[in-house]
PDB file of C-alpha atoms in Angstrom:
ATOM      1  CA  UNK A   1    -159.083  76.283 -82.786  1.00  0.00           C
ATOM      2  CA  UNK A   2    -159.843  79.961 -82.759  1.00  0.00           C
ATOM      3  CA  UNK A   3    -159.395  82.158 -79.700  1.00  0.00           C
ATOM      4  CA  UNK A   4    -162.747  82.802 -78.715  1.00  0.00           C
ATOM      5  CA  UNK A   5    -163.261  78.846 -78.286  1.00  0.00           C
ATOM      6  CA  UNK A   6    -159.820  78.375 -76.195  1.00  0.00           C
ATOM      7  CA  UNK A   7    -161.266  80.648 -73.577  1.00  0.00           C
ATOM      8  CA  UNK A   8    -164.262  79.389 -73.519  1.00  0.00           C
ATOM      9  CA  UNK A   9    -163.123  76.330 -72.417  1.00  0.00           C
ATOM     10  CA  UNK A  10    -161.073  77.917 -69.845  1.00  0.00           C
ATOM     11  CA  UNK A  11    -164.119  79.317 -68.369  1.00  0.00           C
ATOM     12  CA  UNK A  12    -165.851  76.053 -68.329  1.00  0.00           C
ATOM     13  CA  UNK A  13    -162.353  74.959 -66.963  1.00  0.00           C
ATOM     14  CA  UNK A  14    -161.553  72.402 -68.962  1.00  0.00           C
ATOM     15  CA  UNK A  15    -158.427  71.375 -69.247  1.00  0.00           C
ATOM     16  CA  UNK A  16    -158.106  70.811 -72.812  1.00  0.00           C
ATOM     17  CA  UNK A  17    -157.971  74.506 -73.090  1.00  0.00           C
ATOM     18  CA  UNK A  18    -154.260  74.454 -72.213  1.00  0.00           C
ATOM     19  CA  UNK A  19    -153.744  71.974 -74.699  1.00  0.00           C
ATOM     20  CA  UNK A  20    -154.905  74.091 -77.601  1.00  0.00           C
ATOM     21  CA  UNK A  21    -153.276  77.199 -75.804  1.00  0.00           C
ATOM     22  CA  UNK A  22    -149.973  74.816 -75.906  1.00  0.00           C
ATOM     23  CA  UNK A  23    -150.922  74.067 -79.989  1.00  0.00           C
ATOM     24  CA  UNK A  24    -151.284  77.486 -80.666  1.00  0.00           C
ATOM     25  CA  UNK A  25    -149.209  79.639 -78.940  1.00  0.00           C
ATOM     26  CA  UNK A  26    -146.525  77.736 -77.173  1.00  0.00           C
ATOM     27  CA  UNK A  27    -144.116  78.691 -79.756  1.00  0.00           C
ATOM     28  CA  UNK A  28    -144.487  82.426 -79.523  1.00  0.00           C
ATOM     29  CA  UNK A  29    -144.466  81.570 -75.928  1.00  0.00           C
ATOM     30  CA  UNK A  30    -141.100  79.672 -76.011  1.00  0.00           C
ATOM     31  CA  UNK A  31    -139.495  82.556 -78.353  1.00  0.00           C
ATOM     32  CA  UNK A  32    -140.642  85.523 -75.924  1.00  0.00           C
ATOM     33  CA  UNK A  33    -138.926  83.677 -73.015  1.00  0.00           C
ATOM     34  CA  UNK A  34    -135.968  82.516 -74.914  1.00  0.00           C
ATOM     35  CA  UNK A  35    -135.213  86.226 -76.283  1.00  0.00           C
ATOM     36  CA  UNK A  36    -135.353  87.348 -72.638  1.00  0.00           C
ATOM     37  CA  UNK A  37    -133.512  84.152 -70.579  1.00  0.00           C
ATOM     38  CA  UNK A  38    -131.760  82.970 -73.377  1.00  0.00           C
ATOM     39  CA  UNK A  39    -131.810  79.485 -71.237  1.00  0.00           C
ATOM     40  CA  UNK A  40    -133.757  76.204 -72.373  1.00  0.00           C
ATOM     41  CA  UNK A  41    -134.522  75.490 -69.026  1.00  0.00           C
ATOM     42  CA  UNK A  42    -135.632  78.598 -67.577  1.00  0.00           C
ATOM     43  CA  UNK A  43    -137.478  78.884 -71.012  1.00  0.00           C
ATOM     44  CA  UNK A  44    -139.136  76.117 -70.325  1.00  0.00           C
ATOM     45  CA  UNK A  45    -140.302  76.547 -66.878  1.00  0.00           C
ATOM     46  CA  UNK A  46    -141.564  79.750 -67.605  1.00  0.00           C
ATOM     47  CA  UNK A  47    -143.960  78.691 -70.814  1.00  0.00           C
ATOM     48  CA  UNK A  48    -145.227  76.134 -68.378  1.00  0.00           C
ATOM     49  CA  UNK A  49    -145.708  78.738 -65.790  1.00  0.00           C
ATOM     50  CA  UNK A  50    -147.768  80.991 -68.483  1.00  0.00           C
ATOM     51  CA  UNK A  51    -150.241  78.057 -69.091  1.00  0.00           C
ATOM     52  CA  UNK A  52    -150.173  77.948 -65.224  1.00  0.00           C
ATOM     53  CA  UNK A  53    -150.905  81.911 -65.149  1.00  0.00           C
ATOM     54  CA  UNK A  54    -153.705  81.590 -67.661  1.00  0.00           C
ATOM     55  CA  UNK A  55    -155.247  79.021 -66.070  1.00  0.00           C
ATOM     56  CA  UNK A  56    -155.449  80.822 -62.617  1.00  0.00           C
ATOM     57  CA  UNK A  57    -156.315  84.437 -64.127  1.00  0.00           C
ATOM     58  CA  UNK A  58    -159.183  83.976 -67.152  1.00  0.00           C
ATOM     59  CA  UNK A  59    -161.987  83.137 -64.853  1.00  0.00           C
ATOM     60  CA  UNK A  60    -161.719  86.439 -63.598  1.00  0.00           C
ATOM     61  CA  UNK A  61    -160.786  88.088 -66.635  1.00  0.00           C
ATOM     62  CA  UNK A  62    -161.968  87.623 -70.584  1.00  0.00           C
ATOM     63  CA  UNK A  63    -159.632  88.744 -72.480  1.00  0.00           C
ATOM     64  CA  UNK A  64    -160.175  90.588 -75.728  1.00  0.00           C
ATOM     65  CA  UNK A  65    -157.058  89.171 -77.642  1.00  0.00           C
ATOM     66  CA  UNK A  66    -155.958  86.299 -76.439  1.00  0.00           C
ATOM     67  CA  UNK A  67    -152.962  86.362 -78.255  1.00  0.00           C
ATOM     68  CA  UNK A  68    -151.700  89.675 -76.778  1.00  0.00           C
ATOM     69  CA  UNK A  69    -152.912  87.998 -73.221  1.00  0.00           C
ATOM     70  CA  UNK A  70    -150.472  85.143 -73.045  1.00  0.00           C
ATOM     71  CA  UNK A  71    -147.809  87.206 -74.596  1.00  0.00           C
ATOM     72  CA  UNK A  72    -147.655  89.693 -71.858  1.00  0.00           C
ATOM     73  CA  UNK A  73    -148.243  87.024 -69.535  1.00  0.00           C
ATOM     74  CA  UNK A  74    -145.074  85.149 -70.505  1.00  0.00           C
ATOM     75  CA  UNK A  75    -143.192  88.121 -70.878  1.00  0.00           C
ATOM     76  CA  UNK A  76    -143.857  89.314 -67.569  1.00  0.00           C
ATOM     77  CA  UNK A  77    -142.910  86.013 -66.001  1.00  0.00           C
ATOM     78  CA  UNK A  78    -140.009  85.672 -68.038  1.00  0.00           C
ATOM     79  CA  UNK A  79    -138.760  89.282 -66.570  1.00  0.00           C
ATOM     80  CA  UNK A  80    -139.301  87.867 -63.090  1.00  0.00           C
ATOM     81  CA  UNK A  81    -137.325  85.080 -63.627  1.00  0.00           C
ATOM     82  CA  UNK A  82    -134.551  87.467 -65.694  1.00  0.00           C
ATOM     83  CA  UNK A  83    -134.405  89.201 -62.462  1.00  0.00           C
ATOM     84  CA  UNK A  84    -133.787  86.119 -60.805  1.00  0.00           C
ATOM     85  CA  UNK A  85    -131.069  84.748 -62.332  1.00  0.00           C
ATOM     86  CA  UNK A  86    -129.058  87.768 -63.168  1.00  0.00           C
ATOM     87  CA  UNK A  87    -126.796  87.497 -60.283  1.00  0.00           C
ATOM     88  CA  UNK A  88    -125.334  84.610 -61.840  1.00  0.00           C
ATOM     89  CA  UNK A  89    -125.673  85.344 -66.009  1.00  0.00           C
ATOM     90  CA  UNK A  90    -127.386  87.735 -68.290  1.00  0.00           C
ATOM     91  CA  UNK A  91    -129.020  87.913 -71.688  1.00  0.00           C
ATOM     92  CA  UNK A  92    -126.705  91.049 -72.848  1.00  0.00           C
ATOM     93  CA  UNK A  93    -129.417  91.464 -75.621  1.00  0.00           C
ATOM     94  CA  UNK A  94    -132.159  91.919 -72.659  1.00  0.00           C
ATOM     95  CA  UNK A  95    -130.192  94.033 -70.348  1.00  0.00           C
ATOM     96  CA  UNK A  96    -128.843  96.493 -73.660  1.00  0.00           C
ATOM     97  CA  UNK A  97    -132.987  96.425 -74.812  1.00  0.00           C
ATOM     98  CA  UNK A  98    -134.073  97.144 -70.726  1.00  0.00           C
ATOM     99  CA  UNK A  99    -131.400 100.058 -70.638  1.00  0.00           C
ATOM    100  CA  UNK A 100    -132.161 101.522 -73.664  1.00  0.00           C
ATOM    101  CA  UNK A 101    -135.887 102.322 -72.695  1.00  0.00           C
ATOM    102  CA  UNK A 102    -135.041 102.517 -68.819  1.00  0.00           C
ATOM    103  CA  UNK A 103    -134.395 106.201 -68.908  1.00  0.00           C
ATOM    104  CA  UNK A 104    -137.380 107.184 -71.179  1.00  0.00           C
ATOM    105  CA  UNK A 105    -139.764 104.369 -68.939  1.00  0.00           C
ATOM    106  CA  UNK A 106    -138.214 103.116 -65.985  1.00  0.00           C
ATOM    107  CA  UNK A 107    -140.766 101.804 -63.818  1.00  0.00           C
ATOM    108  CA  UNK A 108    -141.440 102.072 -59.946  1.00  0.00           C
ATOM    109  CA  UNK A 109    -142.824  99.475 -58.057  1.00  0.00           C
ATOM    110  CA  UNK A 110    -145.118 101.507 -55.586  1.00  0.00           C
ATOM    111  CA  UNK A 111    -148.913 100.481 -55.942  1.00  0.00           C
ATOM    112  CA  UNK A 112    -149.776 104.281 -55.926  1.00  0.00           C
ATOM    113  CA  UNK A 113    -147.880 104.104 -59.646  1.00  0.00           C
ATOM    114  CA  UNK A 114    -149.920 101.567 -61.386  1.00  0.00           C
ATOM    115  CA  UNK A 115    -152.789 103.532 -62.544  1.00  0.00           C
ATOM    116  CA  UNK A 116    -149.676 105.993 -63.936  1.00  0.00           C
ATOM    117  CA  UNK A 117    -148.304 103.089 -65.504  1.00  0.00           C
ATOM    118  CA  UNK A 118    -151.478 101.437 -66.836  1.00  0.00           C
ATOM    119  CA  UNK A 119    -152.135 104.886 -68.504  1.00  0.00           C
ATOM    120  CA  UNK A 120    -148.356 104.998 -69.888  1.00  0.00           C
ATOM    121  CA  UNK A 121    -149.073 102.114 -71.473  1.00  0.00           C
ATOM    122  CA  UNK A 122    -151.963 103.179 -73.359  1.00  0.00           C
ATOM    123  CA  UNK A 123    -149.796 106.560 -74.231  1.00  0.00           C
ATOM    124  CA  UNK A 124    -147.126 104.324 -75.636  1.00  0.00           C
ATOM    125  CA  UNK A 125    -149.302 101.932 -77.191  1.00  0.00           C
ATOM    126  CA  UNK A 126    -151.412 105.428 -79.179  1.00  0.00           C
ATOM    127  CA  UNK A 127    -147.361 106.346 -79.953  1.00  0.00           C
ATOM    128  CA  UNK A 128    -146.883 103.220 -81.374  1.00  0.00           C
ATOM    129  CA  UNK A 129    -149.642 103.149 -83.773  1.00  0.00           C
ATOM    130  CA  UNK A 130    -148.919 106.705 -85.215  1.00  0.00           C
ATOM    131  CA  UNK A 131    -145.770 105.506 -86.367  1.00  0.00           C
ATOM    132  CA  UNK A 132    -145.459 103.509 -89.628  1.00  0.00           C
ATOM    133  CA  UNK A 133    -145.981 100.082 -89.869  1.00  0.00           C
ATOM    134  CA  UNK A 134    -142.101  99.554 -90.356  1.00  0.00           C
ATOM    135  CA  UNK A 135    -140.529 101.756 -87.677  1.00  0.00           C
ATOM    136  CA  UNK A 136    -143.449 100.428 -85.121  1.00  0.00           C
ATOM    137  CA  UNK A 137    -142.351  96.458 -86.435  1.00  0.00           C
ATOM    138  CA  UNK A 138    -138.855  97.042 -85.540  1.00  0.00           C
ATOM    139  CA  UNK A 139    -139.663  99.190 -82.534  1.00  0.00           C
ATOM    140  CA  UNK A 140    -141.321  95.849 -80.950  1.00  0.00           C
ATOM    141  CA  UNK A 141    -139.277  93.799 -82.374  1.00  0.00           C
ATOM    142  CA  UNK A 142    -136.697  94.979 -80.109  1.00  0.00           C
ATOM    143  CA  UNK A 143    -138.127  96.382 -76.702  1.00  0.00           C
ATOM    144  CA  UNK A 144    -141.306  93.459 -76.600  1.00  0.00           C
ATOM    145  CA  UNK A 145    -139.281  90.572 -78.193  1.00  0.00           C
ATOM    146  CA  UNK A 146    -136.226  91.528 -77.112  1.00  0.00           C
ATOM    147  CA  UNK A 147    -134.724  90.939 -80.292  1.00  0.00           C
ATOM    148  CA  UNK A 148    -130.871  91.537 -80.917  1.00  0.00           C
ATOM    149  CA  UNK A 149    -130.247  93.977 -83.700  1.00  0.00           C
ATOM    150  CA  UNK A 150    -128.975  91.147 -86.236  1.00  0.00           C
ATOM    151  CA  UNK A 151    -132.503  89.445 -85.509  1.00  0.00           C
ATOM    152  CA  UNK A 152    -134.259  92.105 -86.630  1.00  0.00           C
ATOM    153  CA  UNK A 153    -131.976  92.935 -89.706  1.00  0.00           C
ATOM    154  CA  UNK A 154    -132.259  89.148 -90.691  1.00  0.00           C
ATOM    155  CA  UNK A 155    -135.972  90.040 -90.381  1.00  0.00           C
ATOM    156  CA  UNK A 156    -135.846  93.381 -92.295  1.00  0.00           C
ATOM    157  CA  UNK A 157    -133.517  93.122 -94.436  1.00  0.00           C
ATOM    158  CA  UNK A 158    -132.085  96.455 -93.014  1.00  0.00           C
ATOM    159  CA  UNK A 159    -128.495  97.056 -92.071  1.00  0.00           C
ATOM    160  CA  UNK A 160    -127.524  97.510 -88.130  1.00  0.00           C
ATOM    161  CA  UNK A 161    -127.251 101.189 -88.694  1.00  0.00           C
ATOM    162  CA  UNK A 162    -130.429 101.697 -89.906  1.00  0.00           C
ATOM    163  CA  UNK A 163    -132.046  99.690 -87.448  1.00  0.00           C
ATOM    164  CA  UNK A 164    -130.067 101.783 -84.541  1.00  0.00           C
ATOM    165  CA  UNK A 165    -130.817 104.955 -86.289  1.00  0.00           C
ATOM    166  CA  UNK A 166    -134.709 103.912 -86.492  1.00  0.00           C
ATOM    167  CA  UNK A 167    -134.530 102.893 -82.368  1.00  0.00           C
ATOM    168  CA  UNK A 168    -132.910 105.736 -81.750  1.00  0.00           C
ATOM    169  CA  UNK A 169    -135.107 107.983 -83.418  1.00  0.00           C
ATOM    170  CA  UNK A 170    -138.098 106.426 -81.965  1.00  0.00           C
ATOM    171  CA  UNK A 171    -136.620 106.663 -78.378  1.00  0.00           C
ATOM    172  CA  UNK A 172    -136.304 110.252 -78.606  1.00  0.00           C
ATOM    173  CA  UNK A 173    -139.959 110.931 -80.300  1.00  0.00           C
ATOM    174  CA  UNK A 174    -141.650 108.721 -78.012  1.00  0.00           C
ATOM    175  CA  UNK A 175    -139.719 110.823 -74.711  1.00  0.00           C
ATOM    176  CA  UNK A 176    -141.194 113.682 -76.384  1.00  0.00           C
ATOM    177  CA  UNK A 177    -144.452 112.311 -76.809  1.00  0.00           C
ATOM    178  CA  UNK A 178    -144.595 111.178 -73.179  1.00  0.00           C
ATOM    179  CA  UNK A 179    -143.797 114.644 -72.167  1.00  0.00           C
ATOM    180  CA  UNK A 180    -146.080 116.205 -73.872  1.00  0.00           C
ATOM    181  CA  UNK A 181    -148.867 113.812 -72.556  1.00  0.00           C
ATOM    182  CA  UNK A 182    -147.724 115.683 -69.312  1.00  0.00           C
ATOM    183  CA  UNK A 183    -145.546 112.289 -68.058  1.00  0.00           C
ATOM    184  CA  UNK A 184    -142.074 113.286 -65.613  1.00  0.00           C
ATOM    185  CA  UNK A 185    -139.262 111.291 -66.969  1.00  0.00           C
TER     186      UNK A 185
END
């Protein structure tokens, strides 16, 4: 079932909507949370918490890609829960991918900050897309999917060096570009 027809039936709330969101994208729901908890169970609970999200937000919201919607949804909630459990294990993959971008786009969690952040977002996203196809693919790969570096040379084809070297790179230009888009890191 196409996108477009999923939320429709979530506006006429029916339920079968989370069944075909569950058909469709409970897969690339299950591998975002797993590449962030790196737990069956948490994994788990938080896929069933997206459909739970998606059910509660898309009356008041139509999303344009529905796709990107859940994604962001699930990864979200799979942070939360990250955060949660850390006291007592970690994903080393998540906290190295976190770290790596915390001192170029560390966040604050003031509500005076989220019209900065929604418009950091659309800065990084306009970065993103002025980058090749590869470097952006690998980019994601890593700091949205949370991908370890041997994931994404199993992916690529590219040895760990280049992959680093292509991270770091892209780190540094996209600080730049942030700065020059007049953000304070």
């Amino acid at each position: 079932m196409d996108d477009q027809k999923i939320v429709d039936l979530y506006w006429a709330r029916d339920e079968g909507a989370i069944r075909e969101t569950m058909a469709k994208y409970g897969k690339l729901c299950a591998y975002i949370a797993n590449n962030i908890l790196a737990n069956k169970e948490d994994c788990e609970e938080c896929v069933n918490d997206t459909y739970y999200t998606v059910w509660t937000e898309i009356p008041s919201k139509r999303p344009n890609r529905f796709s990107a919607f859940i994604g962001k949804i699930t990864r979200n909630l799979a942070l939360k829960k990250y955060e949660y459990v850390t006291a007592a294990k970690r994903n080393p993959e998540a906290v190295v991918s976190i770290e790596e971008l915390g001192d170029i786009v560390s966040g604050t969690d003031s509500v005076e900050s989220e019209i900065e952040q929604r418009q950091m977002e659309h800065a990084i996203d306009a970065f993103l897309w002025q980058q090749g196809e590869e470097k952006r693919n690998v980019f994601i790969r890593r700091y949205w999917y949370f991908e370890s570096i041997d994931s994404i040379c199993r992916r690529t084809g590219f040895h760990p060096s280049k992959v680093k070297s292509i991270l770091f790179e892209m780190r540094q230009k996209l600080k730049q570009y942030l700065e020059r888009e007049g953000y304070t890191l």
